[in-house]
Each structure stands twice: as C-alpha cells, then as structure tokens.
CSV table of C-alpha atoms in Angstrom, one decimal:
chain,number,residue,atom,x,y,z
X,1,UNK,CA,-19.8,-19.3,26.7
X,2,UNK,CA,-22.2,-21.5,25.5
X,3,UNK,CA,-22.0,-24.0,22.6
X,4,UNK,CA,-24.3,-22.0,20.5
X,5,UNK,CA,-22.0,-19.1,20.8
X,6,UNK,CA,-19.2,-21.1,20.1
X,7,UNK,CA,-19.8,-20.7,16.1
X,8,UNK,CA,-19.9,-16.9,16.0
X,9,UNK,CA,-16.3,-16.5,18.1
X,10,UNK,CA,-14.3,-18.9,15.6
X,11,UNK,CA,-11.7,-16.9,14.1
X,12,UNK,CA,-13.0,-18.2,10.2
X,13,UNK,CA,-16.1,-16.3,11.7
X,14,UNK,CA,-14.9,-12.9,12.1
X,15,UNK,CA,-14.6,-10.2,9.6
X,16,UNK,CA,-11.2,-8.9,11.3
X,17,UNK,CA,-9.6,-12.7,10.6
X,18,UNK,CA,-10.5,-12.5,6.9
X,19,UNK,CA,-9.2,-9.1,6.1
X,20,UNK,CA,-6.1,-10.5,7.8
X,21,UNK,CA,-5.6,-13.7,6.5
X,22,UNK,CA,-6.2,-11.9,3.1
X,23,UNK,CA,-3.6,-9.1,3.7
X,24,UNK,CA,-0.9,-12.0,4.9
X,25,UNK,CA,-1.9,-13.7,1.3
X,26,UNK,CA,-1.5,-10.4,-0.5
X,27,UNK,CA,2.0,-10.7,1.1
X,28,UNK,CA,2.9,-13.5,-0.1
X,29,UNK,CA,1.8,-12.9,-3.7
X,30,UNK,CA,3.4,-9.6,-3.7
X,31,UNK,CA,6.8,-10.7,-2.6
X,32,UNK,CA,7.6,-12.8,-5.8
X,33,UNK,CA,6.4,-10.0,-8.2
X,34,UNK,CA,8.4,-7.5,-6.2
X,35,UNK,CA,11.3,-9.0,-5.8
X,36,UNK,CA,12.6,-8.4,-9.6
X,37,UNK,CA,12.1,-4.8,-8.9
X,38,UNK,CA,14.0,-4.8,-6.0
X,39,UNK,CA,10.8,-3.5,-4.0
X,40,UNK,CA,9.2,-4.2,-0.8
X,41,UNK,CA,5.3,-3.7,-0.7
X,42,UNK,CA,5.6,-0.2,1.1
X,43,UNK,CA,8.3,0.6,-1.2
X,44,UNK,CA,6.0,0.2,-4.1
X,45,UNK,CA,3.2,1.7,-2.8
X,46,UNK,CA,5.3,4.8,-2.3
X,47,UNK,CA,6.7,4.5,-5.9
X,48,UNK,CA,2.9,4.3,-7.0
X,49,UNK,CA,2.1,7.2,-5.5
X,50,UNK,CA,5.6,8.9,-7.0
X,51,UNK,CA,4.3,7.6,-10.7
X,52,UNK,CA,1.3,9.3,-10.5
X,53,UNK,CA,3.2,12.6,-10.6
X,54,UNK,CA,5.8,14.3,-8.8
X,55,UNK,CA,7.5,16.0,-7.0
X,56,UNK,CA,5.4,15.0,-3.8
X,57,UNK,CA,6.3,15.9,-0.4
X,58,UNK,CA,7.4,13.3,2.8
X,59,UNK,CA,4.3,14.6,4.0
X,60,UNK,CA,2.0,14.0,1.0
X,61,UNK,CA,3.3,10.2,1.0
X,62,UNK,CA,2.6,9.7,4.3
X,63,UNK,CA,-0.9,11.3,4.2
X,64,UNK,CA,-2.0,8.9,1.6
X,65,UNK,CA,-0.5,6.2,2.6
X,66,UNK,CA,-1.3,6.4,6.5
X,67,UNK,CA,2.1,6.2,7.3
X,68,UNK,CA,4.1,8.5,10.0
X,69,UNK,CA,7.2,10.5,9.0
X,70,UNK,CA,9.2,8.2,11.3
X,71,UNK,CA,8.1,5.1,9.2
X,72,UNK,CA,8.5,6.7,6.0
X,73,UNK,CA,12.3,8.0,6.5
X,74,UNK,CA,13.8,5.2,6.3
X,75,UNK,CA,11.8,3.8,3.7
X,76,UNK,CA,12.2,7.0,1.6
X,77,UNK,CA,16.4,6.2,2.6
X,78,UNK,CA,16.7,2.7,1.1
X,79,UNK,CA,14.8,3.7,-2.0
X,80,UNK,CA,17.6,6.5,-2.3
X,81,UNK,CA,20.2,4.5,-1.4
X,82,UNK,CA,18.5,2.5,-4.6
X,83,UNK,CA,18.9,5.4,-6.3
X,84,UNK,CA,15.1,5.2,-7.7
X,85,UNK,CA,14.8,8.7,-5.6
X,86,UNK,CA,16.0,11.6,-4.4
X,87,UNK,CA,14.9,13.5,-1.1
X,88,UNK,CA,15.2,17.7,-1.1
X,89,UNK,CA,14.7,20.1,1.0
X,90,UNK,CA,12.0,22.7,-0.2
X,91,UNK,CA,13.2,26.1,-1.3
X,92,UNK,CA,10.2,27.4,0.0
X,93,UNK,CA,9.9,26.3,3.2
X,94,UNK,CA,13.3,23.9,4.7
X,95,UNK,CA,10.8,22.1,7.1
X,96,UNK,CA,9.5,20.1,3.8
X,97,UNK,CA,10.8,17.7,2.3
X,98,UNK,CA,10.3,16.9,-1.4
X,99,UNK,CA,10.8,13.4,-3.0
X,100,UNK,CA,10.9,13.4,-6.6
X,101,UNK,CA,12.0,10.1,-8.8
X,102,UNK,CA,15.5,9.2,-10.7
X,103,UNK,CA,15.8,8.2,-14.5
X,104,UNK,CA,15.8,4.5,-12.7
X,105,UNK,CA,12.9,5.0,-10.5
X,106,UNK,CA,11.1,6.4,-13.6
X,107,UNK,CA,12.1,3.3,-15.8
X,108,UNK,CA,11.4,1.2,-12.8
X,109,UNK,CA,7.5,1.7,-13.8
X,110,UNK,CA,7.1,0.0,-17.3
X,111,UNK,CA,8.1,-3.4,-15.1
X,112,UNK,CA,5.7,-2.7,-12.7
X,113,UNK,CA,2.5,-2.1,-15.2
X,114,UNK,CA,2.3,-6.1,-15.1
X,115,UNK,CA,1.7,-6.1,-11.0
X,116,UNK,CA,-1.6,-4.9,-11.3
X,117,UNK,CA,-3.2,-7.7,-13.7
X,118,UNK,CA,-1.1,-10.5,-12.3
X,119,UNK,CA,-2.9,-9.6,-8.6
X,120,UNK,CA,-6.6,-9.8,-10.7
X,121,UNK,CA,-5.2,-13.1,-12.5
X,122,UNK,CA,-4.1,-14.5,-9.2
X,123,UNK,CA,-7.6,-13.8,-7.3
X,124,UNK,CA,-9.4,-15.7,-9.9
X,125,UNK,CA,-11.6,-12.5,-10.7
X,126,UNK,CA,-11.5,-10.1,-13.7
X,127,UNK,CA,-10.8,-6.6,-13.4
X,128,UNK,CA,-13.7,-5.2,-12.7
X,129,UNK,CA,-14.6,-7.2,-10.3
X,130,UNK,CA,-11.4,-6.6,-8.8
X,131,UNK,CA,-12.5,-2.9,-8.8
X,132,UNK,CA,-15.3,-3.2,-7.0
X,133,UNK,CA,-13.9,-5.5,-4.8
X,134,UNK,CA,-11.6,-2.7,-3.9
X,135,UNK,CA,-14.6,0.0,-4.1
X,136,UNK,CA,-16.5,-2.0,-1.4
X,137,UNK,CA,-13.4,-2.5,1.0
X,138,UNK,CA,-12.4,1.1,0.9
X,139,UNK,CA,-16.3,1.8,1.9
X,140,UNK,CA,-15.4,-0.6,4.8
X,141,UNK,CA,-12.4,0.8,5.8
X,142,UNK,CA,-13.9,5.0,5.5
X,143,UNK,CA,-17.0,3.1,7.7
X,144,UNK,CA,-15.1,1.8,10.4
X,145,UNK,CA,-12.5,5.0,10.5
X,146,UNK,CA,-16.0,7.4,11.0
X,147,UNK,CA,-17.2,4.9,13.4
X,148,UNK,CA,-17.9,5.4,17.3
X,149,UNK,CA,-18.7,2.2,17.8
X,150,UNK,CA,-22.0,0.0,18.3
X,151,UNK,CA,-22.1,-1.1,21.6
C-alpha cells in the first residue's frame, strides 16, 4: 500500500464505517427513549409493525423485519411475558403462529408517538428531510441486496 492509498482505506473513508458508526448512535439515542417503555429497539420495531394493524403472523414480523423465527421467538416471549402480546396458534393452519397486541401493548403506543420526532429533533434535520434521508438509505440498502458485485 502506498501513501496515496492510504486516504481511501481509513475507516472515516468508507461507506460501511458510516452506516455503522451511525447505527451504534441510533443505539444510543434509542435506549433512553425506550427505556420508559420498557422496550428494546427490536422490541419496538416489532410493536411498530403490531400498531400498524394486527393480528400479524411470526412469519409476517420476521419477513419485514429481516429477522429469522429463531431470533424472533424469544423476542415475541419477553414481550408476552410483558404482557403487551399474546402469541396463538392459527385455527387455520397450527404451523402459524399469530401475534396480536394486549389492552397494554395497545396503550403502550400513545407514549411512543413522541419517538419518532424526538429521533428528527435529535439529528438536527426536520422531518422531511428526515424522510428522505430514510428514502435514499432504503434505495441503498434494496441496491446493495440486488447487487452481484462490481469487481
């Protein structure tokens, strides 16, 4: 390696290091505003999901949230054990299992409509730009996924 390529290999340099560095801040951020919940990040995103409308399958959650049953189970347990949701079997078919929220888990969501605009506050941009912000790193992400590499 010469000095001139020296630059280019830094860590600060690479667009893998800032999407890191930014999800450990995003961690940090979203502990504190969790917390009074009694959420962890993955909990809430799976309580996200569950607000949008339910009941939605183990499978559904997982799907959307790129996360394997194995993962999710004992996620899906604690937040029962919570008693913000209850797990079911599927009258339909056994093999599915069908999470649907408690009276708690539903309340649980008024406290959590402040999450959102406390994140925008804390990033120093408005809303929108927050949005696209999102928009563009989602096109990222879908880029790299359908990639095959350019080597």
């Amino acid at each position: 390696m010469t000095d001139a390529d020296a630059p280019i290999l830094a860590p600060e340099q690479q667009l893998c290091f800032a999407v890191y560095a930014a999800g450990q801040a995003f961690s940090r951020l979203y502990r504190p505003l969790l917390q009074p919940l009694g959420l962890t990040y993955p909990q809430y995103l799976v309580m996200l999901i569950l607000w949008e409308g339910q009941p939605v399958t183990v499978t559904g959650i997982g799907r959307r949230l790129g996360l394997d049953t194995g993962t999710l189970t004992p996620l899906l347990k604690r937040l029962e054990a919570s008693d913000l949701v209850v797990r079911t079997r599927s009258a339909e078919d056994e093999r599915r299992v069908v999470v649907t929220l408690t009276e708690k888990g539903r309340q649980l969501k008024a406290e959590a409509k402040a999450i959102p605009e406390a994140v925008a506050c804390a990033s120093g941009r408005d809303l929108p730009d927050v949005m696209r912000l999102r928009d563009e790193i989602n096109a990222l992400s879908k880029a790299l996924d359908a990639s095959r590499g350019c080597t």
